[in-house]
Amino acid sequence: MARRSALPPIPDFAVLRSRLDRAREAAAGTGLVIAPGSDLRYLIGQPGGSFERLTALLIPADGTPALVVPKLEAPGFVGLEDLGVDVITWVDGVDPYNLAAERMGAPERVAVSDFTPALHVLAIRDALPKAEQVLAGPIVRELRMRKDAAEIEALRKAGAAIDRVHARVGEWLRAGRTEAEVGADIAAAIVEEGHTEADFVIVASGPNGASPHHALSERVIEAGDVVVVDIGGPVAEGYNSDSTRTYAVGTPRDADVAATYAVLQEAQQAAVDAVRPGATAESIDAAARDVIAAAGFGEYFIHRTGHGIGLDVHEEPYIVAGNDLQLEAGMAFSVEPGIYQPGRWGARIEDIVVVTADGGESMNNQPHDLVVV
């Protein structure tokens, strides 16, 4: 048997009821089928787990929402009656897809959450053969992109917790240790400082820093290395941190580090300063990219400037060229330009920024300078 983790804190029921109502309104006549994951947690406060047995929140175009769940998993969901959500349990030998189809009625379209396993997607299609099947992501993300006050407070909590970890990196980062050894200490500190787990730890030293998603290796850190440390994880409310700082182990061996890093600092600050309601996502990307390109490093900035964050580390909105989405108050995303020189070294600076009524608020407050340890 798989073991369940402790139940997460459940948001105010009035908030959740409002989310369910807004999801139905946003669906505009389309039935919603939401599998376990972050969308489910957003709508009912509990993420559940995706297994071979079907668990799904059903929001019909008309009628009462219901959770179809195996009877043996049902105790893991609490308070649904307070949300006006029926619970439909089933046992092995019963076809849960027919139960789902009966609750959904005869919809013309059914929107299925984006990360529903194909095992369930195809069976739902068979149970509702006359319904067009589409993705629920475009519907639900319109709700999730705009964080409310409680969500923003959870992001502040997560940001402060990861700041405390970055403030301690000098305890572990030194010449003679491997990236993996340093990473293990950082992972432990991520939990010590207030996260429920370490979701990811990147310690990319020397030439490894030129790979943005390097993670960890057995490379021994050397004096003079530039080291990219990108770390994050969820707090109890489910909202995530994600912050990158760049360190040097003693005096950098490469003479161009200081001047290049200064360009990166300018670019990251330019993008943060550009955040305000009405600005487009692509304009924030351009604010950082233009500074880096003007300094001659354009080919070394090889990814988008940022990604949305919340219950998922990566979610809408994406801060990238071609995204003309206009920013609104409550949207939260990373601002993380980088410069990566293959075979030599790399650097990145990353903060989480929330759009306010007249600008942006950073969830991270550790200095942006190259930190020499």
Short mmCIF file of C-alpha atoms in Angstrom, two decimals:
data_model
loop_
_atom_site.label_atom_id
_atom_site.label_comp_id
_atom_site.label_asym_id
_atom_site.label_seq_id
_atom_site.Cartn_x
_atom_site.Cartn_y
_atom_site.Cartn_z
CA MET A 1 0.00 0.00 0.00
CA ALA A 2 1.19 3.52 -0.78
CA ARG A 3 1.52 5.72 2.31
CA ARG A 4 -0.21 9.07 2.49
CA SER A 5 1.51 12.20 3.73
CA ALA A 6 -0.15 14.37 6.37
CA LEU A 7 -3.12 16.39 5.19
CA PRO A 8 -2.14 19.93 4.14
CA PRO A 9 -3.78 23.01 5.64
CA ILE A 10 -7.10 23.62 3.89
CA PRO A 11 -7.90 27.19 2.79
CA ASP A 12 -11.04 28.93 4.01
CA PHE A 13 -14.11 27.09 2.75
CA ALA A 14 -15.66 30.33 1.49
CA VAL A 15 -12.58 30.85 -0.70
CA LEU A 16 -12.83 27.32 -2.07
CA ARG A 17 -16.56 27.62 -2.76
CA SER A 18 -15.83 30.81 -4.68
CA ARG A 19 -13.15 29.02 -6.72
CA LEU A 20 -15.54 26.20 -7.60
CA ASP A 21 -18.18 28.70 -8.68
CA ARG A 22 -15.71 30.68 -10.76
CA ALA A 23 -14.40 27.49 -12.37
CA ARG A 24 -17.91 26.58 -13.49
CA GLU A 25 -18.46 30.12 -14.81
CA ALA A 26 -15.14 30.11 -16.66
CA ALA A 27 -15.96 26.73 -18.22
CA ALA A 28 -19.05 28.31 -19.84
CA GLY A 29 -21.10 25.18 -20.35
CA THR A 30 -18.17 22.76 -20.55
CA GLY A 31 -17.99 20.01 -17.93
CA LEU A 32 -14.74 19.81 -15.95
CA VAL A 33 -12.89 16.67 -14.89
CA ILE A 34 -10.05 17.50 -12.51
CA ALA A 35 -7.58 14.76 -11.55
CA PRO A 36 -5.35 14.81 -8.45
CA GLY A 37 -2.67 17.46 -8.51
CA SER A 38 -2.29 21.20 -8.13
CA ASP A 39 -5.57 22.04 -9.90
CA LEU A 40 -7.45 19.81 -7.49
CA ARG A 41 -5.67 21.37 -4.53
CA TYR A 42 -6.57 24.84 -5.81
CA LEU A 43 -10.26 23.94 -6.09
CA ILE A 44 -10.87 21.80 -2.98
CA GLY A 45 -7.77 22.40 -0.83
CA GLN A 46 -6.47 18.84 -1.12
CA PRO A 47 -4.24 17.43 -3.88
CA GLY A 48 -4.96 13.72 -3.56
CA GLY A 49 -2.83 11.19 -5.40
CA SER A 50 -3.07 9.78 -8.91
CA PHE A 51 -3.09 6.01 -9.03
CA GLU A 52 -4.48 3.32 -11.33
CA ARG A 53 -7.85 3.75 -9.60
CA LEU A 54 -9.79 6.82 -10.74
CA THR A 55 -10.03 9.83 -8.44
CA ALA A 56 -11.48 12.93 -10.07
CA LEU A 57 -13.43 16.06 -9.22
CA LEU A 58 -16.40 16.42 -11.55
CA ILE A 59 -17.89 19.86 -12.17
CA PRO A 60 -20.85 19.40 -14.49
CA ALA A 61 -22.09 22.29 -16.58
CA ASP A 62 -25.26 21.99 -14.47
CA GLY A 63 -25.64 20.21 -11.16
CA THR A 64 -23.66 19.58 -8.02
CA PRO A 65 -19.89 18.99 -8.14
CA ALA A 66 -18.77 15.55 -7.00
CA LEU A 67 -15.58 13.75 -6.16
CA VAL A 68 -15.42 10.22 -7.57
CA VAL A 69 -12.93 8.39 -5.36
CA PRO A 70 -12.09 4.80 -4.44
CA LYS A 71 -13.63 3.95 -1.07
CA LEU A 72 -10.23 3.08 0.36
CA GLU A 73 -8.93 6.59 -0.58
CA ALA A 74 -11.99 8.53 0.61
CA PRO A 75 -10.76 9.08 4.21
CA GLY A 76 -7.96 11.21 2.76
CA PHE A 77 -10.48 13.87 1.70
CA VAL A 78 -12.13 15.93 4.40
CA GLY A 79 -14.73 18.67 4.59
CA LEU A 80 -16.12 18.25 1.09
CA GLU A 81 -19.70 18.45 2.33
CA ASP A 82 -18.92 21.97 3.57
CA LEU A 83 -17.98 22.87 0.00
CA GLY A 84 -21.18 21.49 -1.45
CA VAL A 85 -19.25 18.69 -3.14
CA ASP A 86 -20.81 15.23 -3.17
CA VAL A 87 -18.56 12.22 -2.58
CA ILE A 88 -19.15 9.21 -4.83
CA THR A 89 -17.15 6.22 -3.63
CA TRP A 90 -16.56 3.00 -5.50
CA VAL A 91 -14.92 -0.34 -4.81
CA ASP A 92 -12.86 -2.66 -6.97
CA GLY A 93 -15.05 -4.36 -9.54
CA VAL A 94 -17.21 -1.27 -10.14
CA ASP A 95 -16.62 0.83 -13.29
CA PRO A 96 -15.83 4.36 -11.98
CA TYR A 97 -15.90 5.87 -15.46
CA ASN A 98 -19.57 5.03 -15.85
CA LEU A 99 -20.20 6.62 -12.44
CA ALA A 100 -18.43 9.74 -13.69
CA ALA A 101 -20.40 9.77 -16.93
CA GLU A 102 -23.70 9.51 -15.04
CA ARG A 103 -22.81 12.54 -12.89
CA MET A 104 -21.62 14.59 -15.87
CA GLY A 105 -24.88 14.04 -17.79
CA ALA A 106 -24.65 14.44 -21.56
CA PRO A 107 -22.20 17.31 -22.10
CA GLU A 108 -21.17 18.47 -25.54
CA ARG A 109 -17.64 19.15 -24.25
CA VAL A 110 -15.58 17.84 -21.35
CA ALA A 111 -12.39 19.61 -20.23
CA VAL A 112 -9.91 17.25 -18.56
CA SER A 113 -7.08 18.56 -16.39
CA ASP A 114 -3.80 18.74 -18.26
CA PHE A 115 -1.81 16.13 -16.35
CA THR A 116 -4.48 13.45 -16.07
CA PRO A 117 -2.91 10.05 -16.86
CA ALA A 118 -3.78 8.71 -20.30
CA LEU A 119 -5.18 5.61 -18.57
CA HIS A 120 -8.04 7.76 -17.26
CA VAL A 121 -8.32 10.18 -20.18
CA LEU A 122 -9.05 7.41 -22.68
CA ALA A 123 -11.49 5.65 -20.36
CA ILE A 124 -13.41 8.89 -19.78
CA ARG A 125 -13.55 9.38 -23.54
CA ASP A 126 -15.03 5.90 -23.94
CA ALA A 127 -17.60 6.58 -21.20
CA LEU A 128 -18.67 9.88 -22.84
CA PRO A 129 -18.31 9.07 -26.55
CA LYS A 130 -20.44 11.99 -27.74
CA ALA A 131 -18.52 14.64 -25.80
CA GLU A 132 -15.66 16.59 -27.35
CA GLN A 133 -12.65 16.27 -25.05
CA VAL A 134 -10.42 19.32 -24.47
CA LEU A 135 -7.81 20.46 -21.96
CA ALA A 136 -8.93 22.15 -18.75
CA GLY A 137 -5.65 24.06 -18.43
CA PRO A 138 -6.80 27.16 -20.37
CA ILE A 139 -9.85 27.38 -18.10
CA VAL A 140 -8.25 26.79 -14.71
CA ARG A 141 -5.11 28.83 -15.35
CA GLU A 142 -7.25 31.95 -15.81
CA LEU A 143 -8.23 31.54 -12.17
CA ARG A 144 -4.85 30.45 -10.80
CA MET A 145 -2.78 33.20 -12.46
CA ARG A 146 -4.29 35.89 -10.23
CA LYS A 147 -3.28 35.19 -6.65
CA ASP A 148 -5.43 36.37 -3.75
CA ALA A 149 -4.09 37.89 -0.53
CA ALA A 150 -3.69 34.53 1.22
CA GLU A 151 -1.80 33.06 -1.72
CA ILE A 152 0.52 36.05 -1.87
CA GLU A 153 1.18 35.75 1.85
CA ALA A 154 2.10 32.08 1.34
CA LEU A 155 4.53 33.13 -1.42
CA ARG A 156 6.06 35.70 0.95
CA LYS A 157 6.48 32.96 3.55
CA ALA A 158 8.14 30.70 0.99
CA GLY A 159 10.38 33.53 -0.24
CA ALA A 160 11.53 34.40 3.27
CA ALA A 161 12.25 30.74 4.02
CA ILE A 162 14.45 30.27 0.93
CA ASP A 163 16.19 33.59 1.66
CA ARG A 164 17.22 32.15 5.02
CA VAL A 165 18.78 29.18 3.24
CA HIS A 166 20.74 31.39 0.83
CA ALA A 167 21.99 33.39 3.81
CA ARG A 168 23.55 30.15 5.12
CA VAL A 169 25.17 28.85 1.91
CA GLY A 170 28.59 30.00 3.14
CA GLU A 171 28.35 27.33 5.87
CA TRP A 172 28.63 24.56 3.27
CA LEU A 173 30.08 25.92 0.03
CA ARG A 174 33.85 25.64 -0.01
CA ALA A 175 36.71 24.22 -2.02
CA GLY A 176 37.34 20.49 -1.65
CA ARG A 177 33.67 19.50 -1.28
CA THR A 178 31.60 17.99 -4.08
CA GLU A 179 28.49 19.62 -5.49
CA ALA A 180 26.50 16.65 -4.17
CA GLU A 181 27.82 17.12 -0.64
CA VAL A 182 26.95 20.82 -0.65
CA GLY A 183 23.57 20.04 -2.17
CA ALA A 184 22.72 17.55 0.57
CA ASP A 185 23.39 20.17 3.24
CA ILE A 186 21.29 22.73 1.39
CA ALA A 187 18.42 20.25 0.99
CA ALA A 188 18.38 19.64 4.74
CA ALA A 189 18.42 23.38 5.42
CA ILE A 190 15.49 23.96 3.05
CA VAL A 191 13.38 21.81 5.37
CA GLU A 192 14.93 23.27 8.53
CA GLU A 193 14.05 26.78 7.40
CA GLY A 194 10.36 26.14 6.87
CA HIS A 195 9.65 24.10 3.74
CA THR A 196 7.93 20.72 3.77
CA GLU A 197 10.57 19.33 1.41
CA ALA A 198 13.38 20.34 -0.92
CA ASP A 199 11.81 20.19 -4.37
CA PHE A 200 15.05 20.93 -6.26
CA VAL A 201 18.66 21.81 -5.51
CA ILE A 202 21.08 23.02 -8.17
CA VAL A 203 24.74 23.51 -7.22
CA ALA A 204 26.52 24.14 -10.51
CA SER A 205 30.22 24.92 -10.08
CA GLY A 206 32.80 26.13 -12.59
CA PRO A 207 31.97 24.95 -16.13
CA ASN A 208 28.84 23.20 -14.84
CA GLY A 209 27.36 26.64 -14.19
CA ALA A 210 26.97 27.09 -17.95
CA SER A 211 24.21 24.42 -17.87
CA PRO A 212 21.07 26.11 -16.43
CA HIS A 213 19.52 22.82 -15.19
CA HIS A 214 22.72 21.06 -14.18
CA ALA A 215 21.50 19.95 -10.69
CA LEU A 216 24.32 18.11 -8.81
CA SER A 217 27.39 16.01 -9.57
CA GLU A 218 30.46 14.55 -7.92
CA ARG A 219 32.62 17.39 -9.25
CA VAL A 220 34.92 18.72 -6.54
CA ILE A 221 34.50 22.45 -6.08
CA GLU A 222 37.73 24.36 -6.61
CA ALA A 223 39.07 27.67 -5.37
CA GLY A 224 38.18 30.37 -7.88
CA ASP A 225 34.98 28.64 -9.05
CA VAL A 226 31.83 30.59 -9.78
CA VAL A 227 28.89 28.56 -8.44
CA VAL A 228 25.19 28.88 -9.34
CA VAL A 229 22.85 27.84 -6.50
CA ASP A 230 19.18 27.53 -7.53
CA ILE A 231 16.90 26.11 -4.83
CA GLY A 232 13.26 25.86 -3.81
CA GLY A 233 10.41 23.89 -2.34
CA PRO A 234 6.87 24.16 -1.00
CA VAL A 235 5.73 25.48 2.36
CA ALA A 236 2.83 23.86 4.21
CA GLU A 237 0.23 25.85 2.28
CA GLY A 238 1.54 24.28 -0.92
CA TYR A 239 3.05 27.43 -2.45
CA ASN A 240 6.62 27.29 -3.69
CA SER A 241 9.86 29.18 -3.40
CA ASP A 242 12.40 29.41 -6.22
CA SER A 243 15.48 31.59 -5.87
CA THR A 244 18.92 31.66 -7.47
CA ARG A 245 22.06 33.38 -6.29
CA THR A 246 25.56 33.11 -7.71
CA TYR A 247 28.60 32.61 -5.49
CA ALA A 248 32.37 32.65 -5.90
CA VAL A 249 34.69 30.41 -3.90
CA GLY A 250 37.36 32.98 -3.13
CA THR A 251 38.55 35.31 -5.88
CA PRO A 252 37.15 34.19 -9.26
CA ARG A 253 39.86 32.73 -11.48
CA ASP A 254 38.42 34.34 -14.63
CA ALA A 255 39.22 38.03 -15.01
CA ASP A 256 35.93 38.83 -16.78
CA VAL A 257 33.64 37.63 -13.99
CA ALA A 258 33.10 40.99 -12.28
CA ALA A 259 32.26 42.92 -15.45
CA THR A 260 30.01 40.19 -16.85
CA TYR A 261 28.19 39.75 -13.57
CA ALA A 262 27.55 43.49 -13.39
CA VAL A 263 25.71 43.22 -16.73
CA LEU A 264 23.57 40.42 -15.31
CA GLN A 265 22.71 42.49 -12.23
CA GLU A 266 21.67 45.40 -14.42
CA ALA A 267 19.52 43.14 -16.59
CA GLN A 268 17.74 41.51 -13.68
CA GLN A 269 17.02 44.86 -12.05
CA ALA A 270 15.76 46.31 -15.33
CA ALA A 271 13.25 43.48 -15.65
CA VAL A 272 12.05 43.81 -12.04
CA ASP A 273 11.68 47.58 -12.51
CA ALA A 274 9.55 46.98 -15.62
CA VAL A 275 6.92 44.97 -13.72
CA ARG A 276 3.60 46.78 -13.44
CA PRO A 277 -0.06 46.21 -14.37
CA GLY A 278 -0.59 46.60 -18.10
CA ALA A 279 2.97 45.70 -19.06
CA THR A 280 3.15 42.60 -21.22
CA ALA A 281 4.94 39.42 -20.25
CA GLU A 282 7.18 39.75 -23.30
CA SER A 283 8.15 43.31 -22.34
CA ILE A 284 9.60 42.04 -19.04
CA ASP A 285 11.61 39.47 -20.98
CA ALA A 286 12.81 42.19 -23.36
CA ALA A 287 13.86 44.48 -20.50
CA ALA A 288 16.38 41.88 -19.32
CA ARG A 289 17.34 40.54 -22.73
CA ASP A 290 18.06 43.95 -24.24
CA VAL A 291 20.62 44.78 -21.53
CA ILE A 292 22.41 41.47 -21.98
CA ALA A 293 22.39 41.69 -25.77
CA ALA A 294 23.68 45.28 -25.76
CA ALA A 295 26.67 44.13 -23.72
CA GLY A 296 27.48 41.44 -26.28
CA PHE A 297 26.19 38.42 -24.34
CA GLY A 298 22.89 37.83 -26.14
CA GLU A 299 23.84 34.36 -27.39
CA TYR A 300 24.60 33.30 -23.81
CA PHE A 301 21.11 34.03 -22.45
CA ILE A 302 19.46 30.80 -23.56
CA HIS A 303 16.10 30.63 -21.76
CA ARG A 304 13.02 32.73 -21.02
CA THR A 305 13.29 35.39 -18.33
CA GLY A 306 10.72 33.81 -16.05
CA HIS A 307 7.84 31.50 -15.24
CA GLY A 308 4.76 31.80 -13.10
CA ILE A 309 4.79 30.19 -9.67
CA GLY A 310 2.26 29.15 -7.06
CA LEU A 311 1.06 25.64 -6.27
CA ASP A 312 3.37 24.56 -9.11
CA VAL A 313 6.95 25.76 -9.46
CA HIS A 314 6.30 26.35 -13.17
CA GLU A 315 2.88 27.66 -14.19
CA GLU A 316 1.34 30.60 -16.07
CA PRO A 317 2.26 33.33 -16.84
CA TYR A 318 5.49 32.68 -18.75
CA ILE A 319 7.79 35.67 -19.17
CA VAL A 320 8.95 35.05 -22.69
CA ALA A 321 9.13 36.67 -26.13
CA GLY A 322 5.85 36.30 -27.99
CA ASN A 323 3.64 36.31 -24.89
CA ASP A 324 1.56 39.49 -25.17
CA LEU A 325 -0.44 38.75 -22.01
CA GLN A 326 -0.97 41.97 -20.05
CA LEU A 327 0.11 41.65 -16.44
CA GLU A 328 -2.47 42.15 -13.70
CA ALA A 329 -2.21 42.64 -9.95
CA GLY A 330 -1.77 39.29 -8.21
CA MET A 331 0.22 37.59 -10.96
CA ALA A 332 3.41 36.00 -9.60
CA PHE A 333 6.47 34.91 -11.55
CA SER A 334 10.23 34.56 -11.48
CA VAL A 335 12.62 37.11 -12.96
CA GLU A 336 15.78 35.12 -13.66
CA PRO A 337 18.06 36.17 -16.50
CA GLY A 338 21.31 34.29 -16.86
CA ILE A 339 24.58 34.39 -18.78
CA TYR A 340 26.10 30.99 -19.62
CA GLN A 341 29.51 30.62 -21.26
CA PRO A 342 30.05 26.98 -22.27
CA GLY A 343 33.17 25.35 -20.88
CA ARG A 344 33.85 28.31 -18.59
CA TRP A 345 31.21 29.44 -16.09
CA GLY A 346 27.67 30.71 -15.76
CA ALA A 347 25.61 33.00 -13.55
CA ARG A 348 21.93 33.61 -12.80
CA ILE A 349 19.98 35.90 -10.46
CA GLU A 350 16.39 34.96 -9.63
CA ASP A 351 13.66 36.54 -7.55
CA ILE A 352 9.94 35.85 -7.38
CA VAL A 353 7.96 39.03 -8.10
CA VAL A 354 4.23 39.64 -7.53
CA VAL A 355 2.47 42.33 -9.55
CA THR A 356 0.96 45.01 -7.29
CA ALA A 357 -1.47 47.83 -8.03
CA ASP A 358 1.35 50.09 -9.20
CA GLY A 359 4.44 47.95 -9.73
CA GLY A 360 5.92 44.76 -8.36
CA GLU A 361 6.87 43.31 -4.98
CA SER A 362 9.82 40.94 -4.66
CA MET A 363 9.31 37.89 -2.48
CA ASN A 364 13.11 37.56 -2.12
CA ASN A 365 15.36 40.03 -0.37
CA GLN A 366 18.83 38.49 -0.34
CA PRO A 367 21.44 40.77 -1.98
CA HIS A 368 22.05 40.34 -5.70
CA ASP A 369 25.82 40.85 -5.51
CA LEU A 370 28.21 38.03 -6.39
CA VAL A 371 28.69 36.44 -2.96
CA VAL A 372 32.29 35.51 -2.19
CA VAL A 373 32.60 32.65 0.29
#
